[in-house]
């Protein structure tokens, strides 16, 4: 067969155009893809399982209701190994897939910090659960938070312990990672606004095997109330047992992990009577209650914030894309920021210009192992 | 004074856990000249076995304990045959890498089988602890300390006063000479792996009611136990025990009187100091010479 100049030109043009054609075909594929980085291995693997449960539940609901832009929504996941290098690698793998239109990031602030520069570079929306206030205040317009941030939780913990429980001598305890440091600072600032300086402000390293020195320091400080920011439920469980064993029985108001499913199970009676700020509280609203029922039916597990935020994130991302009638990042971003008064499992979403959706916390109590809703406090900042 | 006594008790308790795991490190190092980086996972596997028998199947605690330790003995055999034996004629490096690979494999296997959720394993005693004057004595820590003391005595008697112990010592000192004397070196190494797996398992089961049963528990303890062996002297049984307890006390007092967040750093500062100024540890021979 003789190859003419015309055949050659057509061949070259087809070869050059093929990748673009394939990419275009991919973008116009049968599904719309959302990427999710989550810990499948490592110390937060259990939390990762819950995060996936919530996202999948929302995915089913969205697809049952007609999907996004007439297509089914699909979730693509990568294991972040509960480490910062792991999360960066996991995100880079997802970011390389050009047909993924938005992402679910981590509930761990330190990992969101690790990914943040790459998210900014890529320029696509990422839903996050990390509660370090800085995450949405550092000029990264692609991060949208689906939990209240710790400047709110700090002020709510301080308010409840001081004004409702009537305690003034505060012990502040927090992990020394990004989440714990920011949380401890937020609580101290919340107390400062009430004219209180903590009698002790103590940090601890994650994965501690023994908290005796910490407990003794709290005991010696004469504190009459404890406010805490624990990152890992395992640490919280060990601390709670040692705290009570060494005879410290002061009221305790903790960050959301204190009312997490794992903490409640691991620490048992040591956490009875404690309070927690909870973004997700089953009895806080009809939507939260409906989510709780759906989650229990699907997984035979108690729901908590680990899954509720990813449920809301998928729901809101789908809603934003449908409202924007596009998956274009800028249009989706505008649509997310326009969401006001949307009732989610975690609470009512009113996105502000920084990308924070929620602005208050529920106070819940551990009543002999049952997490009971006490009151909702909209934060004063 | 009350605080010092409380810290001392806790330091000795947590240090005893490091000591038990460190003992496993030392025994395998003496027998094979390699560091078994899966030693921590031995503790984790045994703790999960206990959860399966005592919690999931609701078998009596003592029976679950015996079966779990028997399981660890079998595990020691499998580990020896699967990880060490095929590489026994190679230099120490491939074997060390194989033990690191095995530790990753074990952690992920347990994760795949049991899931990521930490589990609660209750201790031996109904009472969590006793108040002795101003000091609270955690029952589980008391048990750990008692077991460590018994093991120190048993180890001494076993290695110094039994034929099998002497054969194991001869094997660890010079395999070729031991072989010429009619000692089955591979059998001795097999026994060492079994004993180390049981020891690591024992530490895991004893510490589980305090630290909970999680995939990470082995790695967390092993790191400290490894430091303890360096401090005590790599290859020395007494050193491992003293190194472990010393480490527990140092980090507990360091956390109380210097800084809580840098608690782990004290252990490793001491480790670095030993590596620089006394690499043979308190009792041991030089690691470089042994390796």
Short mmCIF file of C-alpha atoms in Angstrom, two decimals, chain A residues 7-376:
data_model
loop_
_atom_site.label_atom_id
_atom_site.label_comp_id
_atom_site.label_asym_id
_atom_site.label_seq_id
_atom_site.Cartn_x
_atom_site.Cartn_y
_atom_site.Cartn_z
CA UNK A 7 -2.75 9.97 4.26
CA UNK A 8 0.37 10.86 6.21
CA UNK A 9 -1.01 14.29 7.22
CA UNK A 10 -4.34 12.82 8.29
CA UNK A 11 -2.49 10.16 10.31
CA UNK A 12 -0.31 12.69 12.11
CA UNK A 13 -3.31 14.91 12.87
CA UNK A 14 -5.28 11.96 14.22
CA UNK A 15 -2.37 10.87 16.41
CA UNK A 16 -1.93 14.36 17.82
CA UNK A 17 -5.65 14.81 18.41
CA UNK A 18 -6.25 11.39 19.96
CA UNK A 19 -5.16 12.16 23.55
CA UNK A 20 -7.33 15.28 23.64
CA UNK A 21 -10.23 13.30 22.20
CA UNK A 22 -9.79 10.52 24.76
CA UNK A 23 -9.49 13.06 27.59
CA UNK A 24 -12.62 14.81 26.38
CA UNK A 25 -14.43 11.48 26.16
CA UNK A 26 -13.30 10.71 29.70
CA UNK A 27 -14.54 14.03 30.97
CA UNK A 28 -17.83 13.30 29.33
CA UNK A 29 -17.85 9.81 30.80
CA UNK A 30 -20.73 7.88 32.25
CA UNK A 31 -20.11 9.10 35.78
CA UNK A 32 -18.99 12.20 37.64
CA UNK A 33 -16.10 11.39 39.91
CA UNK A 34 -15.28 12.64 43.38
CA UNK A 35 -11.92 11.65 44.92
CA UNK A 36 -11.55 10.83 48.60
CA UNK A 37 -8.32 10.51 50.58
CA UNK A 38 -8.90 8.55 53.75
CA UNK A 39 -6.94 6.42 56.21
CA UNK A 40 -7.38 2.76 55.33
CA UNK A 41 -4.23 1.86 57.25
CA UNK A 42 -2.42 3.49 60.16
CA UNK A 43 -3.61 4.82 63.49
CA UNK A 44 -6.79 6.48 62.16
CA UNK A 45 -7.90 3.52 60.03
CA UNK A 46 -11.07 3.12 62.05
CA UNK A 47 -11.97 6.75 61.46
CA UNK A 48 -11.31 6.17 57.77
CA UNK A 49 -13.85 3.38 57.69
CA UNK A 50 -16.47 5.67 59.19
CA UNK A 51 -15.58 8.45 56.74
CA UNK A 52 -16.10 6.06 53.83
CA UNK A 53 -19.40 4.82 55.31
CA UNK A 54 -20.78 8.38 55.40
CA UNK A 55 -19.61 9.24 51.90
CA UNK A 56 -21.07 6.03 50.45
CA UNK A 57 -24.41 6.62 52.15
CA UNK A 58 -24.63 10.09 50.61
CA UNK A 59 -23.51 8.73 47.24
CA UNK A 60 -26.39 6.25 47.23
CA UNK A 61 -28.88 8.96 48.18
CA UNK A 62 -27.60 11.35 45.51
CA UNK A 63 -27.64 8.69 42.82
CA UNK A 64 -31.09 7.49 43.84
CA UNK A 65 -32.32 11.08 43.50
CA UNK A 66 -31.06 11.31 39.92
CA UNK A 67 -27.34 11.87 40.39
CA UNK A 68 -25.44 14.95 39.28
CA UNK A 69 -26.13 16.65 35.95
CA UNK A 70 -28.00 13.54 34.86
CA UNK A 71 -25.06 11.23 35.61
CA UNK A 72 -24.28 8.91 38.47
CA UNK A 73 -21.78 10.13 41.05
CA UNK A 74 -18.75 7.88 41.62
CA UNK A 75 -16.28 7.83 44.51
CA UNK A 76 -12.57 7.14 43.88
CA UNK A 77 -10.59 6.50 47.08
CA UNK A 78 -6.90 6.49 48.04
CA UNK A 79 -5.34 5.38 51.35
CA UNK A 80 -3.51 8.22 53.16
CA UNK A 81 -1.98 5.77 55.69
CA UNK A 82 -2.74 8.32 58.45
CA UNK A 83 0.53 10.07 57.67
CA UNK A 84 1.38 13.38 56.06
CA UNK A 85 3.61 11.87 53.33
CA UNK A 86 0.87 9.29 52.78
CA UNK A 87 -1.83 11.92 52.35
CA UNK A 88 0.27 13.96 49.93
CA UNK A 89 0.93 10.85 47.83
CA UNK A 90 -2.72 9.79 47.97
CA UNK A 91 -3.88 13.22 46.85
CA UNK A 92 -1.33 13.36 44.04
CA UNK A 93 -2.63 10.04 42.71
CA UNK A 94 -6.18 11.37 42.70
CA UNK A 95 -5.16 14.77 41.32
CA UNK A 96 -3.54 13.02 38.34
CA UNK A 97 -6.97 11.74 37.31
CA UNK A 98 -8.27 14.71 35.36
CA UNK A 99 -11.86 13.48 35.38
CA UNK A 100 -12.14 13.85 39.16
CA UNK A 101 -14.02 17.09 39.70
CA UNK A 102 -13.86 17.55 43.48
CA UNK A 103 -12.31 15.92 46.55
CA UNK A 104 -13.00 14.87 50.09
CA UNK A 105 -9.94 15.59 52.19
CA UNK A 106 -9.08 14.56 55.69
CA UNK A 107 -10.69 15.05 59.10
CA UNK A 108 -7.16 15.53 60.43
CA UNK A 109 -5.99 19.14 60.28
CA UNK A 110 -2.32 18.24 60.06
CA UNK A 111 -3.01 16.21 56.92
CA UNK A 112 -5.09 18.94 55.33
CA UNK A 113 -2.16 21.31 55.94
CA UNK A 114 0.10 18.80 54.17
CA UNK A 115 -2.16 18.64 51.12
CA UNK A 116 -3.20 22.29 51.02
CA UNK A 117 -0.45 23.61 48.69
CA UNK A 118 -1.22 20.89 46.12
CA UNK A 119 -4.95 21.58 46.35
CA UNK A 120 -4.28 25.26 45.68
CA UNK A 121 -2.09 24.35 42.71
CA UNK A 122 -4.69 21.99 41.24
CA UNK A 123 -7.56 24.46 41.69
CA UNK A 124 -10.49 22.15 42.38
CA UNK A 125 -12.81 22.16 45.42
CA UNK A 126 -11.90 20.00 48.41
CA UNK A 127 -14.24 19.31 51.32
CA UNK A 128 -12.39 19.00 54.61
CA UNK A 129 -13.18 17.90 58.16
CA UNK A 130 -10.05 19.26 59.87
CA UNK A 131 -11.02 21.84 62.47
CA UNK A 132 -7.87 23.94 62.77
CA UNK A 133 -9.25 27.48 62.14
CA UNK A 134 -6.18 28.38 60.03
CA UNK A 135 -7.13 25.95 57.28
CA UNK A 136 -9.84 28.22 55.90
CA UNK A 137 -8.02 31.41 56.82
CA UNK A 138 -4.77 31.01 54.91
CA UNK A 139 -5.92 32.17 51.51
CA UNK A 140 -6.68 28.77 49.96
CA UNK A 141 -9.98 29.33 48.22
CA UNK A 142 -10.48 25.64 47.36
CA UNK A 143 -10.90 24.34 50.91
CA UNK A 144 -14.48 24.09 52.21
CA UNK A 145 -15.05 22.95 55.77
CA UNK A 146 -17.92 20.65 56.70
CA UNK A 147 -17.44 20.82 60.45
CA UNK A 148 -17.38 23.86 62.74
CA UNK A 149 -13.83 25.06 63.33
CA UNK A 150 -12.05 25.09 66.66
CA UNK A 151 -12.36 28.82 67.21
CA UNK A 152 -16.06 27.96 67.67
CA UNK A 153 -15.49 24.79 69.71
CA UNK A 154 -13.05 26.62 72.00
CA UNK A 155 -15.56 29.37 72.69
CA UNK A 156 -18.39 26.83 73.20
CA UNK A 157 -16.34 24.65 75.62
CA UNK A 158 -15.30 27.77 77.56
CA UNK A 159 -18.88 29.08 77.61
CA UNK A 160 -20.42 25.81 78.79
CA UNK A 161 -17.86 25.03 81.48
CA UNK A 162 -17.85 28.56 82.84
CA UNK A 163 -21.44 29.77 82.46
CA UNK A 164 -23.45 26.52 82.65
CA UNK A 165 -21.27 24.40 84.95
CA UNK A 166 -20.10 27.45 86.90
CA UNK A 167 -16.39 26.51 87.00
CA UNK A 168 -13.52 28.99 86.88
CA UNK A 169 -10.26 27.08 87.45
CA UNK A 170 -9.55 25.50 84.10
CA UNK A 171 -7.07 22.81 83.14
CA UNK A 172 -6.48 22.80 79.36
CA UNK A 173 -5.08 19.60 77.84
CA UNK A 174 -4.33 19.13 74.15
CA UNK A 175 -2.27 17.04 71.75
CA UNK A 176 0.75 18.78 70.24
CA UNK A 177 -0.23 18.17 66.60
CA UNK A 178 -1.83 20.88 64.42
CA UNK A 179 -5.35 20.02 65.56
CA UNK A 180 -4.56 19.87 69.27
CA UNK A 181 -2.34 22.95 69.30
CA UNK A 182 -4.92 25.06 67.46
CA UNK A 183 -7.72 23.66 69.65
CA UNK A 184 -5.86 24.35 72.89
CA UNK A 185 -5.16 27.89 71.70
CA UNK A 186 -8.81 28.41 70.75
CA UNK A 187 -9.96 27.22 74.17
CA UNK A 188 -7.48 29.48 75.95
CA UNK A 189 -8.69 32.41 73.83
CA UNK A 190 -12.32 31.51 74.57
CA UNK A 191 -11.53 31.51 78.29
CA UNK A 192 -9.60 34.76 77.97
CA UNK A 193 -12.74 36.45 76.60
CA UNK A 194 -14.49 35.33 79.78
CA UNK A 195 -11.68 36.80 81.88
CA UNK A 196 -10.16 33.42 82.79
CA UNK A 197 -6.54 32.24 82.59
CA UNK A 198 -6.17 28.45 82.84
CA UNK A 199 -4.35 27.18 85.93
CA UNK A 200 -2.58 24.67 83.69
CA UNK A 201 -2.16 24.44 79.90
CA UNK A 202 -0.63 21.08 79.05
CA UNK A 203 0.33 19.52 75.71
CA UNK A 204 1.03 15.82 75.14
CA UNK A 205 2.45 13.85 72.21
CA UNK A 206 0.14 11.52 70.27
CA UNK A 207 0.40 7.76 70.86
CA UNK A 208 1.33 8.14 74.52
CA UNK A 209 1.38 4.93 76.52
CA UNK A 210 1.07 6.56 79.92
CA UNK A 211 -0.51 9.77 81.17
CA UNK A 212 0.41 9.59 84.86
CA UNK A 213 2.60 12.75 84.77
CA UNK A 214 -0.21 14.66 83.03
CA UNK A 215 -2.84 13.50 85.51
CA UNK A 216 -0.64 14.36 88.48
CA UNK A 217 0.02 17.83 87.06
CA UNK A 218 -3.74 18.44 86.66
CA UNK A 219 -4.32 17.15 90.18
CA UNK A 220 -1.65 19.44 91.62
CA UNK A 221 -2.93 22.49 89.73
CA UNK A 222 -6.16 22.50 91.73
CA UNK A 223 -8.26 22.81 88.57
CA UNK A 224 -12.02 22.35 89.03
CA UNK A 225 -12.82 21.73 85.35
CA UNK A 226 -10.93 20.13 82.45
CA UNK A 227 -11.14 21.14 78.79
CA UNK A 228 -9.42 18.85 76.29
CA UNK A 229 -8.49 18.40 72.65
CA UNK A 230 -7.54 14.77 71.99
CA UNK A 231 -6.69 13.71 68.46
CA UNK A 232 -6.83 9.92 68.88
CA UNK A 233 -9.48 7.97 70.73
CA UNK A 234 -6.89 5.45 71.94
CA UNK A 235 -4.99 8.19 73.79
CA UNK A 236 -8.22 9.58 75.18
CA UNK A 237 -9.23 6.14 76.45
CA UNK A 238 -5.93 5.57 78.25
CA UNK A 239 -6.00 9.07 79.75
CA UNK A 240 -9.65 8.82 80.89
CA UNK A 241 -9.00 5.58 82.76
CA UNK A 242 -5.86 6.92 84.44
CA UNK A 243 -7.53 10.23 85.32
CA UNK A 244 -10.31 8.51 87.24
CA UNK A 245 -8.01 5.86 88.74
CA UNK A 246 -5.78 8.56 90.19
CA UNK A 247 -8.78 10.18 91.79
CA UNK A 248 -9.40 13.22 89.56
CA UNK A 249 -13.17 13.52 89.25
CA UNK A 250 -13.62 17.12 88.12
CA UNK A 251 -16.10 17.91 85.30
CA UNK A 252 -14.63 17.44 81.86
CA UNK A 253 -15.70 19.11 78.62
CA UNK A 254 -13.87 17.78 75.60
CA UNK A 255 -13.53 18.30 71.86
CA UNK A 256 -15.61 16.01 69.58
CA UNK A 257 -13.40 12.93 70.02
CA UNK A 258 -14.61 12.56 73.64
CA UNK A 259 -18.05 11.54 72.40
CA UNK A 260 -16.80 9.49 69.45
CA UNK A 261 -17.96 5.88 69.11
CA UNK A 262 -14.47 4.50 69.84
CA UNK A 263 -13.78 6.67 72.87
CA UNK A 264 -17.09 5.79 74.45
CA UNK A 265 -16.41 2.10 73.90
CA UNK A 266 -12.75 2.10 74.94
CA UNK A 267 -12.96 4.26 78.06
CA UNK A 268 -16.28 2.86 79.29
CA UNK A 269 -17.30 4.15 82.72
CA UNK A 270 -14.30 6.51 82.90
CA UNK A 271 -16.11 8.87 80.55
CA UNK A 272 -19.52 8.70 82.23
CA UNK A 273 -20.76 12.15 83.12
CA UNK A 274 -18.36 13.99 80.79
CA UNK A 275 -19.46 16.56 78.24
CA UNK A 276 -18.36 17.08 74.70
CA UNK A 277 -18.81 19.54 71.92
CA UNK A 278 -20.19 17.60 69.03
CA UNK A 279 -20.76 18.76 65.52
CA UNK A 280 -22.90 15.68 65.00
CA UNK A 281 -25.52 14.94 67.66
CA UNK A 282 -28.30 12.58 66.71
CA UNK A 283 -31.05 14.41 68.59
CA UNK A 284 -30.02 17.89 67.56
CA UNK A 285 -32.29 18.15 64.47
CA UNK A 286 -34.71 16.09 62.35
CA UNK A 287 -32.04 15.82 59.61
CA UNK A 288 -29.46 14.52 62.09
CA UNK A 289 -31.98 12.03 63.38
CA UNK A 290 -32.88 10.83 59.88
CA UNK A 291 -29.19 10.46 59.05
CA UNK A 292 -28.64 8.50 62.26
CA UNK A 293 -31.41 6.08 61.36
CA UNK A 294 -30.16 5.61 57.80
CA UNK A 295 -26.61 5.03 59.07
CA UNK A 296 -27.69 2.50 61.69
CA UNK A 297 -29.83 0.66 59.13
CA UNK A 298 -26.97 0.51 56.64
CA UNK A 299 -24.03 -0.32 58.92
CA UNK A 300 -25.48 -1.51 62.25
CA UNK A 301 -23.23 1.05 63.93
CA UNK A 302 -23.81 4.22 65.92
CA UNK A 303 -23.28 7.30 63.75
CA UNK A 304 -20.81 10.01 64.72
CA UNK A 305 -19.07 13.02 63.22
CA UNK A 306 -16.46 10.89 61.44
CA UNK A 307 -19.12 9.81 58.94
CA UNK A 308 -21.60 12.68 59.20
CA UNK A 309 -19.23 15.26 57.72
CA UNK A 310 -18.41 13.16 54.64
CA UNK A 311 -22.13 12.49 54.20
CA UNK A 312 -22.80 16.21 54.19
CA UNK A 313 -19.77 16.94 52.00
CA UNK A 314 -20.90 14.59 49.21
CA UNK A 315 -24.47 15.90 49.46
CA UNK A 316 -23.36 19.55 49.30
CA UNK A 317 -20.87 18.98 46.47
CA UNK A 318 -23.59 17.25 44.43
CA UNK A 319 -26.05 20.04 45.20
CA UNK A 320 -23.49 22.68 44.21
CA UNK A 321 -22.72 20.99 40.89
CA UNK A 322 -26.42 20.64 40.12
CA UNK A 323 -27.05 24.29 41.02
CA UNK A 324 -24.05 25.44 38.98
CA UNK A 325 -25.16 23.11 36.14
CA UNK A 326 -21.47 22.46 35.68
CA UNK A 327 -18.44 20.75 37.14
CA UNK A 328 -16.24 23.73 36.36
CA UNK A 329 -14.27 24.40 39.59
CA UNK A 330 -14.96 28.15 39.72
CA UNK A 331 -18.68 27.67 39.13
CA UNK A 332 -18.88 24.89 41.76
CA UNK A 333 -16.98 27.11 44.22
CA UNK A 334 -19.44 29.97 43.69
CA UNK A 335 -22.37 27.57 44.16
CA UNK A 336 -20.93 26.19 47.44
CA UNK A 337 -20.37 29.69 48.82
CA UNK A 338 -23.97 30.58 47.92
CA UNK A 339 -25.37 27.76 50.07
CA UNK A 340 -27.34 29.22 52.99
CA UNK A 341 -29.72 27.51 55.41
CA UNK A 342 -29.02 24.01 54.09
CA UNK A 343 -29.94 21.40 56.71
CA UNK A 344 -27.28 18.71 56.90
CA UNK A 345 -26.61 15.87 59.34
CA UNK A 346 -24.00 18.02 61.09
CA UNK A 347 -26.18 21.13 61.31
CA UNK A 348 -27.32 24.07 59.24
CA UNK A 349 -24.82 25.09 56.56
CA UNK A 350 -24.31 28.78 55.91
CA UNK A 351 -21.03 29.08 54.04
CA UNK A 352 -19.02 32.20 54.71
CA UNK A 353 -16.44 33.76 52.41
CA UNK A 354 -13.67 31.65 53.99
CA UNK A 355 -15.39 28.38 53.17
CA UNK A 356 -16.65 27.56 56.68
CA UNK A 357 -20.08 25.97 56.52
CA UNK A 358 -20.97 25.55 60.18
CA UNK A 359 -20.65 28.09 62.98
CA UNK A 360 -21.86 26.50 66.19
CA UNK A 361 -21.60 23.37 68.27
CA UNK A 362 -23.87 21.03 70.16
CA UNK A 363 -23.08 20.17 73.76
CA UNK A 364 -23.70 16.50 74.50
CA UNK A 365 -23.32 14.46 77.66
CA UNK A 366 -22.09 10.91 78.14
CA UNK A 367 -24.95 9.49 80.17
CA UNK A 368 -23.71 6.03 81.20
CA UNK A 369 -22.43 5.37 77.70
CA UNK A 370 -25.31 7.02 75.84
CA UNK A 371 -24.53 10.30 74.13
CA UNK A 372 -27.36 12.64 75.01
CA UNK A 373 -27.97 16.01 73.35
CA UNK A 374 -27.88 18.88 75.88
CA UNK A 375 -28.03 22.13 73.93
CA UNK A 376 -26.82 23.89 70.79
#
